Amino acid sequence: MTQLRLPKVHHHSRSSWRSGLSAKFIWVQLFVAFIIIASTIWVLWIIQRDQLLRQQQEINYTYGQVVISRLKEITGQYESLAIAMASVAGLYQQQPQQLQQLIPALLDRKQRDDLISGGGIWPEPDTQHPTAAPSLFWYRDASNALVQISDYNRNAVIPYHTEEWYRPTRLYPADVAFWSPAYRDPTSGITMVTASVPVRVEHKFVGAATIDIGLNGINGLFHDLSRDLSGYIIALDYRNRLLSLPQGLQQQLPLTPAQVPDMQWLSETMPVFTALQPALKNVDDAIIRQAQLQPQFTDVQLQTLPSLVNNQHDLLKAIVENAPQGWPQTAELIDTIELQQDPLLAEDAMVSIFLMPGTFWKILVVTPLSQLHHNAYMLAGKVGFFLVIIQLLAMLLLYLLQRRIFISPISRIAATLQNQNLAALEMLQRERQDEFGGLAGSFLTRVQQLETEMASLYATNLAQEQQLQVQELSQQELRNRTEQLTALLKYSQHIIHMKDLNGCYTLVNDKYCELLGREREQLLGHRDQQLFPNIEQPLTIQHEQRVLQTRAPFSAEEPLHIHHGGTRAFFVTRFAVRDELAELNGVGAIGFDLSGVKRNEVVLQNEIAQLQQQLQQLQQLLQQQKQQQLVASQQKQQEKRQQQQLLEQIHHLQQQELPLPRLLSMLVSRLSQQLDQLSAAIYQQPAETTDRQFLQQAESLRHLQALLNYQRSEIQPLELSEFFTICCCLWHRNWTLTR
């Protein structure tokens, strides 16, 4: 800037001006401008071409995603159908007649755009009885009607369990389909691909369910999908066999109806497609590398796969490893290449190769590039012309304006951002009212937004962690509840079952199956009238209808016909079953066996009858004892009266001062009378209750009476005190015994 303001510049000669700094600056500026303009035009053409290529790639990618999404939707329907067939086959494994009716009903979808050409159930052959479980297969004939074929069960046909569409399913989960490569079926003569789903019963592989899709239907599907595309679509299976070709290429190729061509054959017929071979190999390598990251099966398990040539065996193992893991989850764009002089488009073309999830099909989207090159040249020329003018004008003002307008503010902003000095940015925002001030303000606003968003993300993350913890607890509780319910159903000695509103069993426990002599699979989905047509169950139907009407539990005694031919009484409690919306969807029942209770009741009734009989006997004996006690009480009262009279007489005699011998004689006479009466009462009692000591004392009293009466002839000396002592002792003993 200082040199430009020197006054000597205006006084130099022309030659000196040419050699001055100003001329040099101008020539340098012109040279730089020429280089900039030329390089800008060249770079612009390159960039524009690359940008257009990227745009075309994005268009191809978007269209490929749309096509594969549509394909995934269609193939997903057939996968779901195959999974449903596998579930039905596992449920009715022992009921081939049911399968004969259900499988055709599932295959005959009655849709206009249905691509199904056949399908069926293929049981795993038994090593001891290879033909014990025949296959059930149907295909569509020329009139689009399902026809069953049994040729696969003959010995002349190659065993189906050795086919490539069957053997990998042994390693697949129950809800994942294996899509076979294209092949021509030797029996039906149809060129097709097969979606195979394993049939598992209690985690054991028992066969496969298949859905066959003819290549004619797949060709029509891809033709419909490519109508809005300026190019065309080629579809390959994982072994690079052609699933779909545009009609223009089919007309140029010597194809036969029985031929299943692959990409190698197409490259030999049309060498321009040889350029696609490395890209297709990259797809195979990507599948194999992904399988090596997380292997799921051992080498022993993978030996059951069919042996294929070259790297196709490794590719099949990789597909078996990746499919249960759900890789790829979305359509993968593996590679994009340019094709020189496409035989159908007659110009350069771009080919985008996609890997389709689930089926591992390779979808090739081919679009022309001629319009792209033309647009690149036109846009580069127009932009280059205007760029020359702009560059010339800009070069004149660049030196004067760049430092003031751009360099200084940009340097200041850069330094501020580098130092993270937000206060300087606020000052710059207030000082400048142009874009730099707006940029500083936008940056400050963005910083505040980022802080707010970070806080929101932190809160969201915390909430999600809490939600995950709650979900884990809920899942653990659900697993515990499931294990408890399983244990209850397995070990409970009471009968437990549930039915839907139509009376079909939806849940039964092991004890109920044991009593009925039926397997669980035979009971589920059936009504009592179907299982036991010869047995009427009016009480069961009446009680179930009562629960459905009242919505309240009901308990009653019901008979159950067990499989041995007998009948047992059960006390059954029935209750209404509701779904998560509190809507009634069935009736449950819990019952316990009353046969033991009945036996105990009979034993108790017999014991009660015996006790009642013994009680009657005891009552009779008690009545007799009461009567005897009453008689003894009356006698006791009589004796008390006699004793009172005797005492009164003795007192009277004492007052009259009767002689002692007479007094004793009267006293002994009175005692003898009482003794006779008491002895008569005692002899009337049973022998077991008679006191022999008392009888001996009674005899002694009689001897005393004889002794006293003997005094009339011979007087014996006797002490009065001794006599009264003996009399009192005898009277006291007599009174005690009578009590």
PDB file of C-alpha atoms in Angstrom, residues 104-216:
ATOM      1  CA  PRO A 104     -53.824 -75.198  -0.063  1.00  0.00           C
ATOM      2  CA  ALA A 105     -55.970 -72.634   1.731  1.00  0.00           C
ATOM      3  CA  LEU A 106     -52.851 -70.664   2.680  1.00  0.00           C
ATOM      4  CA  LEU A 107     -51.333 -70.911  -0.810  1.00  0.00           C
ATOM      5  CA  ASP A 108     -54.495 -69.899  -2.682  1.00  0.00           C
ATOM      6  CA  ARG A 109     -54.426 -66.166  -1.860  1.00  0.00           C
ATOM      7  CA  LYS A 110     -56.770 -65.095  -4.705  1.00  0.00           C
ATOM      8  CA  GLN A 111     -54.774 -61.943  -5.474  1.00  0.00           C
ATOM      9  CA  ARG A 112     -54.274 -60.484  -8.921  1.00  0.00           C
ATOM     10  CA  ASP A 113     -50.545 -59.844  -8.541  1.00  0.00           C
ATOM     11  CA  ASP A 114     -49.764 -63.112  -6.745  1.00  0.00           C
ATOM     12  CA  LEU A 115     -46.387 -64.585  -7.767  1.00  0.00           C
ATOM     13  CA  ILE A 116     -46.705 -67.945  -5.995  1.00  0.00           C
ATOM     14  CA  SER A 117     -46.153 -70.874  -8.339  1.00  0.00           C
ATOM     15  CA  GLY A 118     -46.206 -73.563  -5.662  1.00  0.00           C
ATOM     16  CA  GLY A 119     -45.356 -74.546  -2.125  1.00  0.00           C
ATOM     17  CA  GLY A 120     -45.718 -77.178   0.504  1.00  0.00           C
ATOM     18  CA  ILE A 121     -44.428 -79.023   3.558  1.00  0.00           C
ATOM     19  CA  TRP A 122     -41.302 -81.200   3.419  1.00  0.00           C
ATOM     20  CA  PRO A 123     -40.825 -83.408   6.528  1.00  0.00           C
ATOM     21  CA  GLU A 124     -37.340 -84.356   7.669  1.00  0.00           C
ATOM     22  CA  PRO A 125     -36.889 -88.005   6.609  1.00  0.00           C
ATOM     23  CA  ASP A 126     -36.283 -90.589   9.291  1.00  0.00           C
ATOM     24  CA  THR A 127     -33.025 -92.540   8.929  1.00  0.00           C
ATOM     25  CA  GLN A 128     -34.812 -95.793   9.768  1.00  0.00           C
ATOM     26  CA  HIS A 129     -38.007 -95.051   7.822  1.00  0.00           C
ATOM     27  CA  PRO A 130     -37.148 -92.655   4.961  1.00  0.00           C
ATOM     28  CA  THR A 131     -40.665 -92.728   3.500  1.00  0.00           C
ATOM     29  CA  ALA A 132     -42.608 -92.639   6.766  1.00  0.00           C
ATOM     30  CA  ALA A 133     -43.587 -88.943   6.390  1.00  0.00           C
ATOM     31  CA  PRO A 134     -44.407 -88.015   2.758  1.00  0.00           C
ATOM     32  CA  SER A 135     -44.097 -84.469   1.486  1.00  0.00           C
ATOM     33  CA  LEU A 136     -47.142 -82.309   0.722  1.00  0.00           C
ATOM     34  CA  PHE A 137     -46.556 -80.090  -2.345  1.00  0.00           C
ATOM     35  CA  TRP A 138     -48.871 -78.085  -4.592  1.00  0.00           C
ATOM     36  CA  TYR A 139     -48.140 -76.120  -7.787  1.00  0.00           C
ATOM     37  CA  ARG A 140     -50.172 -73.923 -10.122  1.00  0.00           C
ATOM     38  CA  ASP A 141     -51.049 -75.428 -13.461  1.00  0.00           C
ATOM     39  CA  ALA A 142     -51.754 -73.557 -16.706  1.00  0.00           C
ATOM     40  CA  SER A 143     -55.252 -72.623 -15.467  1.00  0.00           C
ATOM     41  CA  ASN A 144     -53.761 -71.089 -12.276  1.00  0.00           C
ATOM     42  CA  ALA A 145     -55.280 -73.834 -10.118  1.00  0.00           C
ATOM     43  CA  LEU A 146     -53.426 -75.540  -7.279  1.00  0.00           C
ATOM     44  CA  VAL A 147     -52.571 -79.166  -8.034  1.00  0.00           C
ATOM     45  CA  GLN A 148     -50.912 -81.540  -5.585  1.00  0.00           C
ATOM     46  CA  ILE A 149     -47.849 -83.509  -6.739  1.00  0.00           C
ATOM     47  CA  SER A 150     -46.660 -86.656  -4.975  1.00  0.00           C
ATOM     48  CA  ASP A 151     -43.758 -87.431  -7.359  1.00  0.00           C
ATOM     49  CA  TYR A 152     -41.234 -86.116  -4.835  1.00  0.00           C
ATOM     50  CA  ASN A 153     -41.982 -89.090  -2.577  1.00  0.00           C
ATOM     51  CA  ARG A 154     -40.932 -91.646  -5.189  1.00  0.00           C
ATOM     52  CA  ASN A 155     -37.579 -93.336  -5.130  1.00  0.00           C
ATOM     53  CA  ALA A 156     -36.866 -92.398  -8.738  1.00  0.00           C
ATOM     54  CA  VAL A 157     -36.712 -88.695  -7.928  1.00  0.00           C
ATOM     55  CA  ILE A 158     -33.655 -87.133  -6.290  1.00  0.00           C
ATOM     56  CA  PRO A 159     -34.385 -86.890  -2.509  1.00  0.00           C
ATOM     57  CA  TYR A 160     -35.587 -83.415  -1.713  1.00  0.00           C
ATOM     58  CA  HIS A 161     -33.685 -83.308   1.583  1.00  0.00           C
ATOM     59  CA  THR A 162     -30.420 -83.126  -0.413  1.00  0.00           C
ATOM     60  CA  GLU A 163     -31.501 -80.063  -2.401  1.00  0.00           C
ATOM     61  CA  GLU A 164     -29.883 -76.649  -1.901  1.00  0.00           C
ATOM     62  CA  TRP A 165     -33.200 -75.039  -0.980  1.00  0.00           C
ATOM     63  CA  TYR A 166     -33.738 -77.548   1.881  1.00  0.00           C
ATOM     64  CA  ARG A 167     -30.447 -78.271   3.637  1.00  0.00           C
ATOM     65  CA  PRO A 168     -29.592 -74.736   4.878  1.00  0.00           C
ATOM     66  CA  THR A 169     -32.959 -74.486   6.659  1.00  0.00           C
ATOM     67  CA  ARG A 170     -31.707 -76.956   9.282  1.00  0.00           C
ATOM     68  CA  LEU A 171     -29.550 -74.126  10.688  1.00  0.00           C
ATOM     69  CA  TYR A 172     -32.095 -71.295  10.329  1.00  0.00           C
ATOM     70  CA  PRO A 173     -34.298 -69.933  13.143  1.00  0.00           C
ATOM     71  CA  ALA A 174     -38.006 -70.641  12.994  1.00  0.00           C
ATOM     72  CA  ASP A 175     -38.910 -67.099  11.827  1.00  0.00           C
ATOM     73  CA  VAL A 176     -36.249 -66.543   9.141  1.00  0.00           C
ATOM     74  CA  ALA A 177     -36.605 -67.634   5.509  1.00  0.00           C
ATOM     75  CA  PHE A 178     -33.800 -68.931   3.300  1.00  0.00           C
ATOM     76  CA  TRP A 179     -34.063 -67.839  -0.347  1.00  0.00           C
ATOM     77  CA  SER A 180     -32.592 -70.377  -2.718  1.00  0.00           C
ATOM     78  CA  PRO A 181     -30.835 -69.549  -5.994  1.00  0.00           C
ATOM     79  CA  ALA A 182     -32.775 -69.813  -9.223  1.00  0.00           C
ATOM     80  CA  TYR A 183     -33.257 -73.390 -10.450  1.00  0.00           C
ATOM     81  CA  ARG A 184     -35.500 -75.429 -12.703  1.00  0.00           C
ATOM     82  CA  ASP A 185     -37.671 -77.905 -10.818  1.00  0.00           C
ATOM     83  CA  PRO A 186     -37.299 -81.362 -12.432  1.00  0.00           C
ATOM     84  CA  THR A 187     -40.865 -82.425 -11.595  1.00  0.00           C
ATOM     85  CA  SER A 188     -43.002 -79.377 -12.341  1.00  0.00           C
ATOM     86  CA  GLY A 189     -40.612 -77.993 -15.004  1.00  0.00           C
ATOM     87  CA  ILE A 190     -40.897 -74.443 -13.590  1.00  0.00           C
ATOM     88  CA  THR A 191     -37.900 -72.120 -13.234  1.00  0.00           C
ATOM     89  CA  MET A 192     -38.246 -70.613  -9.778  1.00  0.00           C
ATOM     90  CA  VAL A 193     -36.752 -69.464  -6.507  1.00  0.00           C
ATOM     91  CA  THR A 194     -37.822 -70.963  -3.192  1.00  0.00           C
ATOM     92  CA  ALA A 195     -38.313 -69.350   0.215  1.00  0.00           C
ATOM     93  CA  SER A 196     -37.742 -72.074   2.833  1.00  0.00           C
ATOM     94  CA  VAL A 197     -38.626 -71.769   6.541  1.00  0.00           C
ATOM     95  CA  PRO A 198     -37.696 -74.489   9.062  1.00  0.00           C
ATOM     96  CA  VAL A 199     -40.442 -76.353  10.890  1.00  0.00           C
ATOM     97  CA  ARG A 200     -39.461 -76.825  14.514  1.00  0.00           C
ATOM     98  CA  VAL A 201     -41.309 -78.680  17.265  1.00  0.00           C
ATOM     99  CA  GLU A 202     -39.897 -78.102  20.735  1.00  0.00           C
ATOM    100  CA  HIS A 203     -36.734 -76.619  19.181  1.00  0.00           C
ATOM    101  CA  LYS A 204     -36.200 -79.739  17.037  1.00  0.00           C
ATOM    102  CA  PHE A 205     -35.988 -79.511  13.246  1.00  0.00           C
ATOM    103  CA  VAL A 206     -38.713 -81.702  11.742  1.00  0.00           C
ATOM    104  CA  GLY A 207     -38.913 -80.352   8.192  1.00  0.00           C
ATOM    105  CA  ALA A 208     -39.325 -77.240   6.048  1.00  0.00           C
ATOM    106  CA  ALA A 209     -42.151 -75.128   4.640  1.00  0.00           C
ATOM    107  CA  THR A 210     -41.577 -73.632   1.170  1.00  0.00           C
ATOM    108  CA  ILE A 211     -43.046 -70.966  -1.091  1.00  0.00           C
ATOM    109  CA  ASP A 212     -42.031 -71.154  -4.763  1.00  0.00           C
ATOM    110  CA  ILE A 213     -41.993 -68.021  -6.954  1.00  0.00           C
ATOM    111  CA  GLY A 214     -41.600 -68.445 -10.702  1.00  0.00           C
ATOM    112  CA  LEU A 215     -39.037 -66.353 -12.559  1.00  0.00           C
ATOM    113  CA  ASN A 216     -41.730 -65.226 -14.993  1.00  0.00           C
TER     114      ASN A 216
END
